[in-house]
Amino acid sequence: MKETHFFLGSNAPTGFVSLYDGFTSPARDQLHIIKGFPGCGKSTFMRRIADALTAEGCPAEYIHCSGDPDSLDGVYFPTLHVGYADGTAPHVTEPRIGGASEDYVNLGAFCDTEALREARGEIARLTEAYRREYDKAYAFLAAAAAVRRAYAPDYSAETVARAARRAKSSLAHRVGNKHYVNPTATYRFLSAVTCRREVCFYDTIRTLADTVVILDNECGLAPVFTAAAAAYLEGRGLDTLRLLDPEAPEIIEHLAVPALRLAFVTEDRSRPWPYGGARHIRLDAFPGQAELKTALPALRAMRREAAALTDGAVEHLAAAKQLHDELERCYIPHVDFGAVGELAREHGKRLLDVWTKTEKGV
């Protein structure tokens, strides 16, 4: 069984950053967009379908909620070219080729909205309250980003060029003389700042790659390496999986190359690689002694101050989660979960039939 786990959304300094537009391809995939109210079973619906298929060996990509990583916002079955996504705010999703590539699954139809009217005032209060907590969290994350900018090291052009050249030299012998065509860059988040601090799905790297290369990033040069590596690989026609930094989505934090079964993982003291068996590229050896004397104390101070501000964001995300749980409790008594479960079984059975035929080569 092959499972991978990602986020498609990030709680970032600018607010919620969404990668949902790149979840599936309208040209080859069918996406079921799930609509419904809080607490009506969207995550459970997707998990039941995914669990039914993975139990039979069907590969699945799980998309977790950046607000609550225990909840699913999407699931995709690459062999079947079928996906499901929670299409409600903040990651509102609508069809691009309506019906042909995307359709709706309306779980709101199983909710007694007449009964909800008595709780209208409480629902409005909780909705506004949890959104305010998100606004506070984003303010803390913006402050952390400002600290990172203020302390950003100013390396010489030669130091930056050395890191970029190292990226190319690390890949040249692996790619060899092969030239691929029509490269695709896929964007995901491997980690997210959540109500449970930062959650990172490092096991996904071990699923995707046989060779893991750690980029030592105490000096902050890993983004130079990953950007240069992605450009080189795509220039040679190779597909890449760009795993963006959740607090700085313009940065490629980690990089996977599916065709080579290779991954580059950024590591520093605050984000250590939790497993052995990886080789290292010592990017920290690239700056000169004079640059290090200035950069390292500033970077260490930056990480301390930014971490404290991120902790403040986590507190507000946790408060938002509690409020959202209360909001869901307003809806749960009025949802026909038997009907939701039956619909999940229907979808799962239909996909299992396709998967069984695929496995048998029918």
Coordinates of C-alpha atoms in Angstrom, one line a residue:
M1 CA 0.0 0.0 0.0
K2 CA 1.4 3.4 -1.0
E3 CA 0.2 6.4 0.9
T4 CA 1.4 10.0 0.8
H5 CA 0.3 12.8 3.0
F6 CA 0.5 16.5 2.2
F7 CA -1.2 19.9 2.8
L8 CA -2.7 22.0 0.0
G9 CA -3.2 25.0 2.3
S10 CA -1.0 26.9 4.6
N11 CA -1.5 29.4 7.4
A12 CA 1.0 31.9 6.2
P13 CA 2.0 35.5 6.9
T14 CA -0.3 36.9 4.2
G15 CA -3.2 34.8 5.4
F16 CA -4.4 31.4 4.0
V17 CA -2.4 30.3 1.0
S18 CA -4.1 27.8 -1.3
L19 CA -2.6 25.3 -3.8
Y20 CA -6.0 23.6 -4.4
D21 CA -6.1 24.8 -8.0
G22 CA -3.2 22.4 -8.8
F23 CA -4.7 19.4 -6.9
T24 CA -6.0 17.6 -10.0
S25 CA -5.7 18.1 -13.8
P26 CA -8.9 18.8 -15.7
A27 CA -7.4 17.2 -18.7
R28 CA -7.0 13.7 -17.1
D29 CA -8.7 13.6 -13.7
Q30 CA -12.2 13.5 -12.3
L31 CA -12.6 15.7 -9.2
H32 CA -15.6 15.4 -6.8
I33 CA -16.0 18.7 -5.1
I34 CA -17.7 18.3 -1.7
K35 CA -20.0 21.0 -0.4
G36 CA -21.6 21.0 3.0
F37 CA -21.8 22.7 6.4
P38 CA -19.4 22.3 9.4
G39 CA -19.8 19.0 11.1
C40 CA -21.7 17.3 8.2
G41 CA -19.1 14.6 7.7
K42 CA -17.0 15.9 4.8
S43 CA -13.7 14.6 6.2
T44 CA -15.2 11.3 7.4
F45 CA -16.8 10.8 3.9
M46 CA -13.4 11.1 2.2
R47 CA -11.6 9.0 4.8
R48 CA -14.1 6.1 4.5
I49 CA -13.6 6.0 0.7
A50 CA -9.8 6.2 1.0
D51 CA -9.6 3.5 3.7
A52 CA -11.8 1.2 1.6
L53 CA -9.4 1.5 -1.4
T54 CA -6.1 1.5 0.5
A55 CA -7.2 -1.7 2.3
E56 CA -7.2 -3.3 -1.2
G57 CA -3.8 -1.9 -2.1
C58 CA -4.9 1.2 -4.1
P59 CA -2.4 4.1 -3.7
A60 CA -3.8 7.3 -2.2
E61 CA -2.7 10.8 -1.6
Y62 CA -4.2 12.3 1.6
I63 CA -4.6 16.1 1.9
H64 CA -4.8 17.3 5.5
C65 CA -6.4 20.4 6.9
S66 CA -3.9 23.0 7.9
G67 CA -6.2 24.2 10.7
D68 CA -6.7 20.7 12.1
P69 CA -4.3 18.1 10.6
D70 CA -6.4 15.2 11.9
S71 CA -9.1 16.3 9.4
L72 CA -9.0 15.6 5.7
D73 CA -9.5 18.3 3.1
G74 CA -8.9 16.0 0.1
V75 CA -7.9 12.6 -1.2
Y76 CA -6.6 11.6 -4.6
F77 CA -6.2 8.1 -6.2
P78 CA -3.5 8.6 -8.9
T79 CA -4.0 5.2 -10.5
L80 CA -7.7 5.9 -11.0
H81 CA -7.3 9.6 -11.7
V82 CA -10.0 10.4 -9.3
G83 CA -10.0 12.9 -6.4
Y84 CA -12.2 14.4 -3.8
A85 CA -11.8 17.8 -2.2
D86 CA -13.6 19.9 0.4
G87 CA -14.7 22.8 -1.7
T88 CA -15.8 25.1 1.1
A89 CA -14.0 28.2 2.5
P90 CA -11.2 29.0 2.9
H91 CA -10.3 26.8 -0.1
V92 CA -13.4 27.3 -2.2
T93 CA -13.2 25.1 -5.3
E94 CA -15.5 25.3 -8.3
P95 CA -15.5 23.3 -11.6
R96 CA -13.2 24.3 -14.4
I97 CA -14.8 21.9 -16.9
G98 CA -18.1 21.4 -15.2
G99 CA -19.4 17.8 -15.3
A100 CA -16.7 16.6 -17.6
S101 CA -13.9 17.0 -15.1
E102 CA -15.5 18.1 -11.9
D103 CA -18.8 17.6 -10.2
Y104 CA -20.4 18.3 -6.8
V105 CA -21.1 16.0 -3.9
N106 CA -23.7 17.9 -1.7
L107 CA -23.5 16.6 1.9
G108 CA -25.5 19.6 3.0
A109 CA -28.5 17.8 1.6
F110 CA -28.4 15.5 4.6
C111 CA -28.7 18.3 7.1
D112 CA -32.0 19.5 8.5
T113 CA -31.6 23.2 7.9
E114 CA -35.1 23.9 9.3
A115 CA -33.9 22.7 12.7
L116 CA -30.7 24.8 12.4
R117 CA -32.6 28.1 12.4
E118 CA -33.1 28.0 16.2
A119 CA -29.3 28.1 16.5
R120 CA -28.8 30.9 14.0
G121 CA -27.5 33.4 16.5
E122 CA -25.0 30.9 18.1
I123 CA -23.8 29.8 14.7
A124 CA -23.2 33.4 13.7
R125 CA -21.3 34.2 16.9
L126 CA -19.1 31.1 16.7
T127 CA -18.3 31.7 13.0
E128 CA -17.2 35.3 13.7
A129 CA -15.2 34.3 16.8
Y130 CA -13.2 31.6 15.1
R131 CA -12.5 33.8 12.1
R132 CA -11.1 36.5 14.5
E133 CA -8.7 33.9 15.9
Y134 CA -7.4 33.2 12.5
D135 CA -6.9 36.9 11.9
K136 CA -4.8 37.0 15.1
A137 CA -2.8 34.0 14.1
Y138 CA -2.0 35.5 10.7
A139 CA -0.8 38.7 12.5
F140 CA 1.6 36.7 14.5
L141 CA 2.9 34.8 11.4
A142 CA 3.3 38.2 9.6
A143 CA 5.4 39.4 12.5
A144 CA 7.5 36.3 12.4
A145 CA 8.0 36.8 8.6
A146 CA 9.1 40.4 9.3
V147 CA 11.7 39.1 11.8
R148 CA 13.0 36.7 9.2
R149 CA 13.4 39.5 6.6
A150 CA 15.1 41.8 9.1
Y151 CA 17.8 39.1 9.9
A152 CA 18.2 37.7 6.4
P153 CA 21.9 37.2 5.7
D154 CA 23.5 39.2 3.0
Y155 CA 25.8 36.7 1.3
S156 CA 28.2 37.6 -1.4
A157 CA 27.3 36.8 -5.0
E158 CA 30.0 34.1 -5.1
T159 CA 28.6 32.3 -2.0
V160 CA 25.2 32.2 -3.6
A161 CA 26.6 31.1 -6.9
R162 CA 28.5 28.3 -5.2
A163 CA 25.3 26.9 -3.6
A164 CA 23.6 27.1 -7.0
R165 CA 26.5 25.3 -8.7
R166 CA 26.5 22.6 -6.1
A167 CA 22.9 21.9 -6.9
K168 CA 23.7 21.3 -10.6
S169 CA 26.8 19.2 -9.8
S170 CA 24.7 17.0 -7.4
L171 CA 22.3 16.2 -10.1
A172 CA 24.3 16.0 -13.3
H173 CA 25.6 12.5 -12.7
R174 CA 22.1 11.3 -11.7
V175 CA 20.4 12.7 -14.8
G176 CA 23.3 11.7 -17.1
N177 CA 22.7 12.3 -20.8
K178 CA 19.0 11.6 -20.6
H179 CA 16.6 14.3 -21.8
Y180 CA 13.0 14.0 -20.8
V181 CA 10.1 16.0 -22.3
N182 CA 7.1 18.0 -21.0
P183 CA 8.2 18.4 -17.4
T184 CA 5.5 19.1 -14.8
A185 CA 6.1 21.0 -11.5
T186 CA 3.7 19.9 -8.8
Y187 CA 3.3 22.0 -5.7
R188 CA 2.4 20.8 -2.2
F189 CA 3.2 21.6 1.4
L190 CA 4.9 18.8 3.3
S191 CA 4.3 20.7 6.6
A192 CA 2.0 23.4 8.0
V193 CA 1.6 25.6 11.1
T194 CA -1.4 24.1 12.7
C195 CA -3.3 24.0 16.0
R196 CA -0.8 21.3 17.1
R197 CA 2.3 23.4 16.2
E198 CA 4.2 22.6 13.0
V199 CA 3.2 19.2 11.6
C200 CA 5.5 17.7 8.9
F201 CA 4.8 14.4 7.0
Y202 CA 8.4 13.2 6.7
D203 CA 7.2 9.6 6.1
T204 CA 5.9 10.8 2.7
I205 CA 9.6 11.5 1.7
R206 CA 10.5 8.0 2.5
T207 CA 7.6 6.7 0.4
L208 CA 8.6 8.9 -2.6
A209 CA 12.4 8.5 -2.5
D210 CA 15.0 5.8 -2.0
T211 CA 17.7 8.4 -1.8
V212 CA 17.3 11.3 0.7
V213 CA 19.8 14.1 0.7
I214 CA 19.8 16.5 3.6
L215 CA 20.6 20.1 3.0
D216 CA 22.2 21.6 6.1
N217 CA 20.6 25.0 6.4
E218 CA 22.0 26.6 9.6
C219 CA 23.3 29.4 7.3
G220 CA 20.0 29.7 5.3
L221 CA 21.4 28.7 1.9
A222 CA 19.0 25.7 1.2
P223 CA 16.5 27.9 -0.7
V224 CA 19.2 28.8 -3.2
F225 CA 20.1 25.2 -3.7
T226 CA 16.5 24.0 -4.1
A227 CA 15.6 26.7 -6.5
A228 CA 18.6 26.0 -8.7
A229 CA 18.0 22.2 -8.5
A230 CA 14.4 22.6 -9.6
A231 CA 15.3 24.8 -12.5
Y232 CA 18.0 22.4 -13.6
L233 CA 15.8 19.4 -13.4
E234 CA 12.9 21.0 -15.2
G235 CA 15.3 22.3 -17.8
R236 CA 16.2 18.6 -18.5
G237 CA 12.6 17.7 -18.7
L238 CA 12.1 16.0 -15.4
D239 CA 9.0 16.3 -13.3
T240 CA 9.5 17.8 -9.9
L241 CA 7.5 17.9 -6.6
R242 CA 8.1 21.3 -5.1
L243 CA 7.4 21.2 -1.4
L244 CA 7.0 24.8 -0.3
D245 CA 7.8 26.4 3.0
P246 CA 4.5 27.0 4.8
E247 CA 5.7 30.2 6.4
A248 CA 7.3 31.5 3.2
P249 CA 5.5 29.9 0.3
E250 CA 7.7 31.5 -2.3
I251 CA 10.5 29.2 -1.1
I252 CA 11.0 25.5 -2.1
E253 CA 11.7 23.9 1.3
H254 CA 12.1 20.4 0.1
L255 CA 12.3 18.9 -3.4
A256 CA 11.4 15.5 -4.7
V257 CA 12.2 14.0 -8.1
P258 CA 9.9 11.0 -8.7
A259 CA 11.7 9.6 -11.8
L260 CA 15.0 9.4 -9.9
R261 CA 13.4 8.3 -6.5
L262 CA 15.4 11.2 -5.0
A263 CA 14.5 13.9 -2.5
F264 CA 16.4 16.9 -1.0
V265 CA 15.3 17.8 2.5
T266 CA 16.1 21.0 4.2
E267 CA 17.3 20.6 7.8
D268 CA 18.2 23.0 10.6
R269 CA 18.1 22.7 14.4
S270 CA 14.5 23.6 14.6
R271 CA 13.5 21.2 11.8
P272 CA 15.7 18.1 12.0
W273 CA 15.3 15.1 9.7
P274 CA 13.9 12.4 12.1
Y275 CA 15.4 9.4 10.4
G276 CA 18.8 8.0 9.5
G277 CA 20.1 6.7 6.3
A278 CA 20.5 10.1 4.5
R279 CA 23.6 11.8 3.1
H280 CA 24.3 15.5 3.7
I281 CA 25.3 18.4 1.6
R282 CA 27.2 20.8 3.8
L283 CA 25.9 24.1 2.5
D284 CA 27.1 25.7 5.8
A285 CA 30.6 25.3 4.6
F286 CA 30.0 27.7 1.6
P287 CA 30.1 31.2 3.2
G288 CA 33.5 32.6 4.1
Q289 CA 34.6 33.1 7.8
A290 CA 33.8 36.8 7.7
E291 CA 30.3 36.1 6.4
L292 CA 29.7 33.4 9.0
K293 CA 30.8 35.7 11.8
T294 CA 28.0 38.1 10.9
A295 CA 25.4 35.7 9.6
L296 CA 25.2 32.9 12.2
P297 CA 24.5 35.0 15.3
A298 CA 21.8 36.9 13.4
L299 CA 20.2 33.7 12.1
R300 CA 20.1 32.1 15.5
A301 CA 18.5 35.3 17.0
M302 CA 16.0 35.3 14.1
R303 CA 15.0 31.7 14.7
R304 CA 14.5 32.3 18.4
E305 CA 12.4 35.4 17.9
A306 CA 10.4 34.0 14.9
A307 CA 9.7 30.7 16.8
A308 CA 8.2 32.7 19.7
L309 CA 6.0 34.6 17.3
T310 CA 5.0 31.4 15.6
D311 CA 4.1 29.9 19.0
G312 CA 1.7 32.8 19.4
A313 CA 0.1 32.0 16.1
V314 CA -0.3 28.4 17.2
E315 CA -2.2 29.5 20.4
H316 CA -4.7 31.3 18.2
L317 CA -5.0 28.4 15.8
A318 CA -5.8 26.2 18.8
A319 CA -8.4 28.6 20.0
A320 CA -9.9 28.7 16.5
K321 CA -10.0 24.9 16.5
Q322 CA -11.9 24.8 19.8
L323 CA -14.4 27.4 18.5
H324 CA -14.9 25.4 15.2
D325 CA -15.5 22.3 17.2
E326 CA -18.3 24.1 19.1
L327 CA -19.6 25.3 15.7
E328 CA -19.7 21.7 14.4
R329 CA -21.6 20.6 17.5
C330 CA -24.4 23.0 16.5
Y331 CA -24.8 21.0 13.2
I332 CA -24.1 17.4 14.3
P333 CA -27.5 16.7 15.9
H334 CA -29.2 17.6 12.6
V335 CA -27.2 15.6 10.2
D336 CA -28.3 12.2 8.8
F337 CA -24.9 10.4 9.1
G338 CA -26.4 7.1 8.1
A339 CA -27.2 8.7 4.7
V340 CA -23.7 10.2 4.5
G341 CA -22.1 6.8 5.2
E342 CA -24.2 5.1 2.6
L343 CA -23.2 7.6 0.0
A344 CA -19.5 7.0 1.0
R345 CA -20.0 3.3 0.6
E346 CA -21.5 3.8 -2.9
H347 CA -18.6 5.9 -4.0
G348 CA -16.1 3.4 -2.5
K349 CA -17.7 0.4 -4.1
R350 CA -17.8 2.1 -7.5
L351 CA -14.1 3.0 -7.3
L352 CA -13.2 -0.5 -5.9
D353 CA -14.7 -2.0 -9.0
V354 CA -12.6 0.2 -11.2
W355 CA -9.5 -0.6 -9.1
T356 CA -10.1 -4.4 -9.3
K357 CA -10.4 -4.2 -13.0
T358 CA -7.3 -2.1 -13.2
E359 CA -5.3 -4.6 -11.1
K360 CA -6.5 -7.5 -13.3
G361 CA -5.7 -5.6 -16.5
V362 CA -9.3 -5.7 -17.6

